[in-house]
Every structure is written in structure tokens, then in C-alpha cells.
Amino acid sequence: EAGVTQFPSHSVIEKGQTVTLRCDPISGHDNLYWYRRVMGKEIKFLLHFVKESKQDESGMPNNRFLAERTGGTYSTLKVQPAELEDSGVYFCASSKTGGLYYNEQFFGPGTRLTVL
Amino acid sequence: RKEVEQDPGPFNVPEGATVAFNCTYSNSASQSFFWYRQDCRKEPKLLMSVYSSGNEDGRFTAQLNRASQYISLLIRDSKLSDSATYLCVAGRGSTLGRLYFGRGTQLTVWP
């Protein structure tokens, strides 16, 4: 079974540009999460989709970040316009539907974003 | 105050040693707890869930103390392949899907 995939693996852009990250969850996983690790800091939650709906987006840093999951399959995370502090590794994770109980989150390899 | 605090290490131990990692979490509303392992420049992978009753998986033993909001991981008979960063994680939220990560504890096992 294929794991969570993310594209691109690396992205280098200039401040003010736009970047779109893509995540393909494990087939059949309704839950999709985005996390970010900024250099020297811990991995931080950004948001959680259940199918195509945003369940929790309280971790999104500001309105320059837009996440979508049209059709409840893959998800995109757009940063527009990018700022220097957006540099970091963006992880996507997915899990099965688990009702009130935790289901293991499987992480993708991450997208390493560098904003110059 | 950080949600999850853990000693960043590094811990450098010889093969066969026993090593213990600890972490604390600040929010008593946290309901699920885990140890993840992350190899260099790779994604985090679930090592084990942590329960109040304590749980063991081979050489790994995890313990949770809700009263003191403390989580531990014990690795016995360390192997070279155990070298990695160990992330202490607490979960909460409507579906317990929101995970809070510690910064990780780096372990190097030497021959």
C-alpha cells in the first residue's frame, strides 16, 4: 500500500512569490493533516481536514496560508505571498476515520520550503 | 510555555545500554500520548502509543503519569539502529487529531 506522498520534495522561492504544496493521503483515509517544522523548533499543527471539510484550522499562522481538499482526496497548501519566516519543512499526515478515538497518523516525507 | 517539553540531548550510549527519555506536557486536556521516531531528514513514524497502565513493545517501554503530566520511554539493550530523534507527542482536539510535538531527543548508539 502506498504511503502519504508529498510534492515537491524541495522548493526554493523568493520572498513575495507563491508556492503550492500538494499532499496525497493514503487511499481511504478521511483525515488529512498539515504540520510545519520551522528550523530549530518543534513540529507544529496547522490544520485538519475530515474529507473535504476543515475540522480544525486553528494552527494556520495567518491568511497568507490557504489549504484546500476538493473532493476529499488530495490536498494543497498555498502560501501567497511567501515570507522569509515561512521557510521550513511542511509535513502532511493522514489517518483513518476513528470517531472520537485517535487513529495513527501516517506522515509523508515532507516538503522542504526555502524562502530567500 | 511549550505544550510538550523534552530534553533535547544528545544522548550517546554504547550498544547494549539502557536509556530513558522523559517529557512533560502542559495541558491537562491532552488525552492521547505517543512516542514517534524520526530519522535524519525523514518523516516522523509512530513508535508506540502511551497508556497510563504502561505498555511494552519488545525492548521499548512507555509510561504515562497523568497526575504529574509526565511521559517516559525506556529503551533496553540499545541497538545501532535505534539511533534517531525521539519525539514526545500529546494529542487532543475534537477527534484527538491535533498532535503537539516536543522538539525531540537525539539518541546516538555507538558500537
PDB file of C-alpha atoms in Angstrom:
ATOM      1  CA  GLU A   1       0.000   0.000   0.000  1.00  0.00           C
ATOM      2  CA  ALA A   2       1.370   3.411  -0.965  1.00  0.00           C
ATOM      3  CA  GLY A   3       2.115   5.796   1.861  1.00  0.00           C
ATOM      4  CA  VAL A   4       1.450   9.508   2.091  1.00  0.00           C
ATOM      5  CA  THR A   5       3.153  11.334  -0.740  1.00  0.00           C
ATOM      6  CA  GLN A   6       4.058  14.986  -0.983  1.00  0.00           C
ATOM      7  CA  PHE A   7       5.146  17.153  -3.868  1.00  0.00           C
ATOM      8  CA  PRO A   8       7.527  18.806  -4.354  1.00  0.00           C
ATOM      9  CA  SER A   9      10.183  17.427  -2.028  1.00  0.00           C
ATOM     10  CA  HIS A  10      12.011  20.737  -2.123  1.00  0.00           C
ATOM     11  CA  SER A  11      11.044  24.243  -3.165  1.00  0.00           C
ATOM     12  CA  VAL A  12      13.175  27.357  -3.225  1.00  0.00           C
ATOM     13  CA  ILE A  13      11.347  30.610  -3.908  1.00  0.00           C
ATOM     14  CA  GLU A  14      11.864  34.292  -3.398  1.00  0.00           C
ATOM     15  CA  LYS A  15      10.037  36.381  -0.875  1.00  0.00           C
ATOM     16  CA  GLY A  16       6.726  37.543  -2.291  1.00  0.00           C
ATOM     17  CA  GLN A  17       6.264  34.585  -4.617  1.00  0.00           C
ATOM     18  CA  THR A  18       3.565  31.967  -4.377  1.00  0.00           C
ATOM     19  CA  VAL A  19       4.121  28.292  -3.688  1.00  0.00           C
ATOM     20  CA  THR A  20       1.649  25.424  -3.689  1.00  0.00           C
ATOM     21  CA  LEU A  21       2.382  22.209  -1.845  1.00  0.00           C
ATOM     22  CA  ARG A  22       0.496  19.023  -2.570  1.00  0.00           C
ATOM     23  CA  CYS A  23      -0.291  16.040  -0.387  1.00  0.00           C
ATOM     24  CA  ASP A  24      -1.801  12.726  -1.419  1.00  0.00           C
ATOM     25  CA  PRO A  25      -3.003  10.792   1.623  1.00  0.00           C
ATOM     26  CA  ILE A  26      -3.191   7.040   1.949  1.00  0.00           C
ATOM     27  CA  SER A  27      -6.159   5.771  -0.024  1.00  0.00           C
ATOM     28  CA  GLY A  28      -9.274   5.556   2.135  1.00  0.00           C
ATOM     29  CA  HIS A  29      -8.008   7.891   4.846  1.00  0.00           C
ATOM     30  CA  ASP A  30     -10.631  10.552   5.533  1.00  0.00           C
ATOM     31  CA  ASN A  31      -8.427  12.557   7.889  1.00  0.00           C
ATOM     32  CA  LEU A  32      -5.673  14.719   6.477  1.00  0.00           C
ATOM     33  CA  TYR A  33      -3.403  16.971   8.498  1.00  0.00           C
ATOM     34  CA  TRP A  34      -0.805  19.598   7.728  1.00  0.00           C
ATOM     35  CA  TYR A  35       2.096  20.286  10.073  1.00  0.00           C
ATOM     36  CA  ARG A  36       5.143  22.506   9.819  1.00  0.00           C
ATOM     37  CA  ARG A  37       8.591  22.414  11.348  1.00  0.00           C
ATOM     38  CA  VAL A  38      10.483  25.674  11.342  1.00  0.00           C
ATOM     39  CA  MET A  39      14.267  25.410  11.837  1.00  0.00           C
ATOM     40  CA  GLY A  40      15.147  24.755  15.454  1.00  0.00           C
ATOM     41  CA  LYS A  41      11.545  24.457  16.576  1.00  0.00           C
ATOM     42  CA  GLU A  42       9.112  21.634  17.171  1.00  0.00           C
ATOM     43  CA  ILE A  43       6.688  20.280  14.596  1.00  0.00           C
ATOM     44  CA  LYS A  44       3.502  22.344  14.816  1.00  0.00           C
ATOM     45  CA  PHE A  45      -0.049  21.534  13.772  1.00  0.00           C
ATOM     46  CA  LEU A  46      -1.535  23.690  11.025  1.00  0.00           C
ATOM     47  CA  LEU A  47      -4.919  22.181  10.204  1.00  0.00           C
ATOM     48  CA  HIS A  48      -7.064  19.076   9.951  1.00  0.00           C
ATOM     49  CA  PHE A  49      -9.439  18.020   7.186  1.00  0.00           C
ATOM     50  CA  VAL A  50     -12.127  15.405   7.518  1.00  0.00           C
ATOM     51  CA  LYS A  51     -12.860  14.508   3.932  1.00  0.00           C
ATOM     52  CA  GLU A  52     -13.257  17.874   2.213  1.00  0.00           C
ATOM     53  CA  SER A  53     -14.215  19.831   5.340  1.00  0.00           C
ATOM     54  CA  LYS A  54     -11.855  21.770   7.568  1.00  0.00           C
ATOM     55  CA  GLN A  55     -12.283  20.252  11.025  1.00  0.00           C
ATOM     56  CA  ASP A  56      -9.716  22.423  12.763  1.00  0.00           C
ATOM     57  CA  GLU A  57      -7.691  25.206  11.172  1.00  0.00           C
ATOM     58  CA  SER A  58      -6.651  26.930  14.378  1.00  0.00           C
ATOM     59  CA  GLY A  59      -2.973  26.310  13.716  1.00  0.00           C
ATOM     60  CA  MET A  60      -2.815  28.252  10.452  1.00  0.00           C
ATOM     61  CA  PRO A  61      -0.406  31.128  11.093  1.00  0.00           C
ATOM     62  CA  ASN A  62      -2.128  33.830   9.025  1.00  0.00           C
ATOM     63  CA  ASN A  63      -4.260  34.469   5.963  1.00  0.00           C
ATOM     64  CA  ARG A  64      -1.329  34.040   3.604  1.00  0.00           C
ATOM     65  CA  PHE A  65      -1.864  30.301   4.009  1.00  0.00           C
ATOM     66  CA  LEU A  66      -4.746  28.607   2.200  1.00  0.00           C
ATOM     67  CA  ALA A  67      -5.457  24.896   2.368  1.00  0.00           C
ATOM     68  CA  GLU A  68      -7.923  23.033   0.220  1.00  0.00           C
ATOM     69  CA  ARG A  69      -9.055  19.475  -0.178  1.00  0.00           C
ATOM     70  CA  THR A  70     -11.501  19.453  -3.045  1.00  0.00           C
ATOM     71  CA  GLY A  71     -13.270  16.127  -3.435  1.00  0.00           C
ATOM     72  CA  GLY A  72     -11.840  14.877  -0.187  1.00  0.00           C
ATOM     73  CA  THR A  73      -8.814  13.254  -1.773  1.00  0.00           C
ATOM     74  CA  TYR A  74      -5.544  15.143  -2.199  1.00  0.00           C
ATOM     75  CA  SER A  75      -4.892  18.464  -0.502  1.00  0.00           C
ATOM     76  CA  THR A  76      -2.985  21.585  -1.432  1.00  0.00           C
ATOM     77  CA  LEU A  77      -1.427  24.203   0.808  1.00  0.00           C
ATOM     78  CA  LYS A  78      -0.775  27.530  -0.861  1.00  0.00           C
ATOM     79  CA  VAL A  79       1.407  30.234   0.592  1.00  0.00           C
ATOM     80  CA  GLN A  80       0.828  33.623  -1.006  1.00  0.00           C
ATOM     81  CA  PRO A  81       2.852  35.781  -0.740  1.00  0.00           C
ATOM     82  CA  ALA A  82       5.674  33.821   0.885  1.00  0.00           C
ATOM     83  CA  GLU A  83       7.746  35.447   3.629  1.00  0.00           C
ATOM     84  CA  LEU A  84      11.178  34.502   4.955  1.00  0.00           C
ATOM     85  CA  GLU A  85       9.698  33.065   8.175  1.00  0.00           C
ATOM     86  CA  ASP A  86       7.659  30.564   6.139  1.00  0.00           C
ATOM     87  CA  SER A  87      10.802  28.527   5.472  1.00  0.00           C
ATOM     88  CA  GLY A  88      10.689  25.081   6.990  1.00  0.00           C
ATOM     89  CA  VAL A  89       9.545  21.532   6.397  1.00  0.00           C
ATOM     90  CA  TYR A  90       5.843  21.047   5.728  1.00  0.00           C
ATOM     91  CA  PHE A  91       4.548  17.617   6.640  1.00  0.00           C
ATOM     92  CA  CYS A  92       1.265  16.098   5.651  1.00  0.00           C
ATOM     93  CA  ALA A  93      -0.260  13.185   7.548  1.00  0.00           C
ATOM     94  CA  SER A  94      -3.364  11.070   7.142  1.00  0.00           C
ATOM     95  CA  SER A  95      -5.363   8.702   9.286  1.00  0.00           C
ATOM     96  CA  LYS A  96      -8.454   6.541   9.066  1.00  0.00           C
ATOM     97  CA  THR A  97     -11.790   7.721  10.360  1.00  0.00           C
ATOM     98  CA  GLY A  98     -11.784   6.982  14.048  1.00  0.00           C
ATOM     99  CA  GLY A  99     -14.789   8.639  15.602  1.00  0.00           C
ATOM    100  CA  LEU A 100     -13.767  10.001  18.976  1.00  0.00           C
ATOM    101  CA  TYR A 101     -10.620   7.972  19.245  1.00  0.00           C
ATOM    102  CA  TYR A 102      -7.164   8.518  17.930  1.00  0.00           C
ATOM    103  CA  ASN A 103      -6.037   6.669  14.837  1.00  0.00           C
ATOM    104  CA  GLU A 104      -2.371   6.522  13.925  1.00  0.00           C
ATOM    105  CA  GLN A 105      -1.298   9.403  11.765  1.00  0.00           C
ATOM    106  CA  PHE A 106       0.993   8.386   8.911  1.00  0.00           C
ATOM    107  CA  PHE A 107       3.325  11.129   7.819  1.00  0.00           C
ATOM    108  CA  GLY A 108       4.568  11.965   4.364  1.00  0.00           C
ATOM    109  CA  PRO A 109       8.237  12.717   3.660  1.00  0.00           C
ATOM    110  CA  GLY A 110       7.650  16.459   3.829  1.00  0.00           C
ATOM    111  CA  THR A 111       8.275  19.404   1.540  1.00  0.00           C
ATOM    112  CA  ARG A 112      11.322  21.468   2.419  1.00  0.00           C
ATOM    113  CA  LEU A 113      10.472  25.094   1.636  1.00  0.00           C
ATOM    114  CA  THR A 114      13.146  27.758   1.484  1.00  0.00           C
ATOM    115  CA  VAL A 115      12.134  31.386   1.036  1.00  0.00           C
ATOM    116  CA  LEU A 116      15.000  33.669   0.025  1.00  0.00           C
TER     117      LEU A 116
ATOM    118  CA  ARG B   1       5.055  27.727  27.879  1.00  0.00           C
ATOM    119  CA  LYS B   2       5.568  24.926  25.365  1.00  0.00           C
ATOM    120  CA  GLU B   3       2.906  22.261  25.098  1.00  0.00           C
ATOM    121  CA  VAL B   4       5.430  19.430  25.305  1.00  0.00           C
ATOM    122  CA  GLU B   5       8.893  19.761  26.816  1.00  0.00           C
ATOM    123  CA  GLN B   6      11.640  17.211  26.447  1.00  0.00           C
ATOM    124  CA  ASP B   7      15.380  17.120  26.973  1.00  0.00           C
ATOM    125  CA  PRO B   8      16.967  17.585  23.522  1.00  0.00           C
ATOM    126  CA  GLY B   9      20.024  15.533  24.459  1.00  0.00           C
ATOM    127  CA  PRO B  10      22.067  14.382  22.690  1.00  0.00           C
ATOM    128  CA  PHE B  11      22.263  11.030  24.381  1.00  0.00           C
ATOM    129  CA  ASN B  12      25.280   8.997  23.297  1.00  0.00           C
ATOM    130  CA  VAL B  13      25.239   5.427  24.578  1.00  0.00           C
ATOM    131  CA  PRO B  14      27.062   2.191  23.741  1.00  0.00           C
ATOM    132  CA  GLU B  15      25.314  -0.776  22.230  1.00  0.00           C
ATOM    133  CA  GLY B  16      23.516  -2.795  24.854  1.00  0.00           C
ATOM    134  CA  ALA B  17      22.922   0.146  27.171  1.00  0.00           C
ATOM    135  CA  THR B  18      19.597   1.105  28.674  1.00  0.00           C
ATOM    136  CA  VAL B  19      18.499   4.683  28.055  1.00  0.00           C
ATOM    137  CA  ALA B  20      15.498   6.616  29.347  1.00  0.00           C
ATOM    138  CA  PHE B  21      13.797   9.667  27.888  1.00  0.00           C
ATOM    139  CA  ASN B  22      11.316  11.854  29.708  1.00  0.00           C
ATOM    140  CA  CYS B  23       8.967  14.589  28.747  1.00  0.00           C
ATOM    141  CA  THR B  24       6.232  16.691  30.301  1.00  0.00           C
ATOM    142  CA  TYR B  25       3.081  18.154  28.798  1.00  0.00           C
ATOM    143  CA  SER B  26       1.439  21.344  29.961  1.00  0.00           C
ATOM    144  CA  ASN B  27      -2.210  20.955  29.001  1.00  0.00           C
ATOM    145  CA  SER B  28      -4.220  18.632  31.208  1.00  0.00           C
ATOM    146  CA  ALA B  29      -6.829  18.366  28.439  1.00  0.00           C
ATOM    147  CA  SER B  30      -4.439  16.233  26.403  1.00  0.00           C
ATOM    148  CA  GLN B  31      -5.913  12.776  26.035  1.00  0.00           C
ATOM    149  CA  SER B  32      -3.610  10.737  23.858  1.00  0.00           C
ATOM    150  CA  PHE B  33       0.130  10.298  24.074  1.00  0.00           C
ATOM    151  CA  PHE B  34       2.771   8.842  21.814  1.00  0.00           C
ATOM    152  CA  TRP B  35       6.420   8.427  21.087  1.00  0.00           C
ATOM    153  CA  TYR B  36       7.402   8.987  17.473  1.00  0.00           C
ATOM    154  CA  ARG B  37      10.771   8.243  15.963  1.00  0.00           C
ATOM    155  CA  GLN B  38      12.343  10.457  13.323  1.00  0.00           C
ATOM    156  CA  ASP B  39      15.440   9.532  11.365  1.00  0.00           C
ATOM    157  CA  CYS B  40      17.592  12.286   9.907  1.00  0.00           C
ATOM    158  CA  ARG B  41      15.690  14.251   7.237  1.00  0.00           C
ATOM    159  CA  LYS B  42      12.854  11.707   7.244  1.00  0.00           C
ATOM    160  CA  GLU B  43       9.265  11.838   8.361  1.00  0.00           C
ATOM    161  CA  PRO B  44       8.146  11.015  11.912  1.00  0.00           C
ATOM    162  CA  LYS B  45       6.950   7.452  12.411  1.00  0.00           C
ATOM    163  CA  LEU B  46       4.868   6.185  15.290  1.00  0.00           C
ATOM    164  CA  LEU B  47       6.967   4.145  17.686  1.00  0.00           C
ATOM    165  CA  MET B  48       4.302   3.448  20.273  1.00  0.00           C
ATOM    166  CA  SER B  49       1.252   4.827  21.996  1.00  0.00           C
ATOM    167  CA  VAL B  50       1.496   5.523  25.712  1.00  0.00           C
ATOM    168  CA  TYR B  51      -1.103   4.424  28.247  1.00  0.00           C
ATOM    169  CA  SER B  52      -1.494   5.091  31.958  1.00  0.00           C
ATOM    170  CA  SER B  53      -1.095   1.411  32.691  1.00  0.00           C
ATOM    171  CA  GLY B  54       2.246   1.409  30.917  1.00  0.00           C
ATOM    172  CA  ASN B  55       2.946  -0.558  27.796  1.00  0.00           C
ATOM    173  CA  GLU B  56       5.822  -2.531  26.437  1.00  0.00           C
ATOM    174  CA  ASP B  57       6.818  -3.429  22.902  1.00  0.00           C
ATOM    175  CA  GLY B  58       9.904  -5.586  22.817  1.00  0.00           C
ATOM    176  CA  ARG B  59      12.817  -3.537  24.095  1.00  0.00           C
ATOM    177  CA  PHE B  60      10.695  -0.407  24.449  1.00  0.00           C
ATOM    178  CA  THR B  61       8.608   0.508  27.488  1.00  0.00           C
ATOM    179  CA  ALA B  62       6.458   3.625  27.715  1.00  0.00           C
ATOM    180  CA  GLN B  63       4.779   5.075  30.764  1.00  0.00           C
ATOM    181  CA  LEU B  64       2.311   7.876  31.397  1.00  0.00           C
ATOM    182  CA  ASN B  65       1.710   9.665  34.691  1.00  0.00           C
ATOM    183  CA  ARG B  66      -1.355  11.870  34.290  1.00  0.00           C
ATOM    184  CA  ALA B  67      -1.104  13.355  37.774  1.00  0.00           C
ATOM    185  CA  SER B  68       2.334  14.805  37.081  1.00  0.00           C
ATOM    186  CA  GLN B  69       1.751  15.148  33.309  1.00  0.00           C
ATOM    187  CA  TYR B  70       4.874  13.155  32.633  1.00  0.00           C
ATOM    188  CA  ILE B  71       5.678  10.656  29.876  1.00  0.00           C
ATOM    189  CA  SER B  72       8.669   8.340  29.675  1.00  0.00           C
ATOM    190  CA  LEU B  73      10.304   5.976  27.226  1.00  0.00           C
ATOM    191  CA  LEU B  74      12.782   3.295  28.213  1.00  0.00           C
ATOM    192  CA  ILE B  75      14.938   1.538  25.621  1.00  0.00           C
ATOM    193  CA  ARG B  76      16.712  -1.595  26.780  1.00  0.00           C
ATOM    194  CA  ASP B  77      19.613  -3.333  25.049  1.00  0.00           C
ATOM    195  CA  SER B  78      20.183  -0.441  22.653  1.00  0.00           C
ATOM    196  CA  LYS B  79      20.984  -1.258  19.024  1.00  0.00           C
ATOM    197  CA  LEU B  80      22.869   0.817  16.491  1.00  0.00           C
ATOM    198  CA  SER B  81      19.606   1.058  14.563  1.00  0.00           C
ATOM    199  CA  ASP B  82      17.962   2.846  17.500  1.00  0.00           C
ATOM    200  CA  SER B  83      19.967   5.972  16.661  1.00  0.00           C
ATOM    201  CA  ALA B  84      17.357   8.608  15.799  1.00  0.00           C
ATOM    202  CA  THR B  85      15.428  11.512  17.262  1.00  0.00           C
ATOM    203  CA  TYR B  86      12.592  10.529  19.591  1.00  0.00           C
ATOM    204  CA  LEU B  87       9.602  12.826  19.639  1.00  0.00           C
ATOM    205  CA  CYS B  88       7.242  13.019  22.588  1.00  0.00           C
ATOM    206  CA  VAL B  89       3.713  13.794  21.397  1.00  0.00           C
ATOM    207  CA  ALA B  90       0.419  14.689  23.061  1.00  0.00           C
ATOM    208  CA  GLY B  91      -2.909  14.737  21.264  1.00  0.00           C
ATOM    209  CA  ARG B  92      -6.207  16.478  21.871  1.00  0.00           C
ATOM    210  CA  GLY B  93      -8.976  18.138  19.905  1.00  0.00           C
ATOM    211  CA  SER B  94     -12.452  17.089  18.866  1.00  0.00           C
ATOM    212  CA  THR B  95     -11.191  13.901  17.274  1.00  0.00           C
ATOM    213  CA  LEU B  96      -7.886  13.822  19.186  1.00  0.00           C
ATOM    214  CA  GLY B  97      -6.327  14.566  15.835  1.00  0.00           C
ATOM    215  CA  ARG B  98      -4.369  17.621  16.823  1.00  0.00           C
ATOM    216  CA  LEU B  99      -0.899  16.483  17.816  1.00  0.00           C
ATOM    217  CA  TYR B 100       1.541  18.556  19.870  1.00  0.00           C
ATOM    218  CA  PHE B 101       5.169  17.604  19.410  1.00  0.00           C
ATOM    219  CA  GLY B 102       8.169  18.090  21.629  1.00  0.00           C
ATOM    220  CA  ARG B 103      11.371  19.224  19.959  1.00  0.00           C
ATOM    221  CA  GLY B 104      12.772  15.727  20.166  1.00  0.00           C
ATOM    222  CA  THR B 105      15.581  13.946  21.961  1.00  0.00           C
ATOM    223  CA  GLN B 106      18.525  12.871  19.860  1.00  0.00           C
ATOM    224  CA  LEU B 107      19.955   9.419  20.522  1.00  0.00           C
ATOM    225  CA  THR B 108      23.189   8.027  19.110  1.00  0.00           C
ATOM    226  CA  VAL B 109      24.102   4.415  19.851  1.00  0.00           C
ATOM    227  CA  TRP B 110      27.750   3.636  19.216  1.00  0.00           C
ATOM    228  CA  PRO B 111      29.380   0.232  18.710  1.00  0.00           C
TER     229      PRO B 111
END
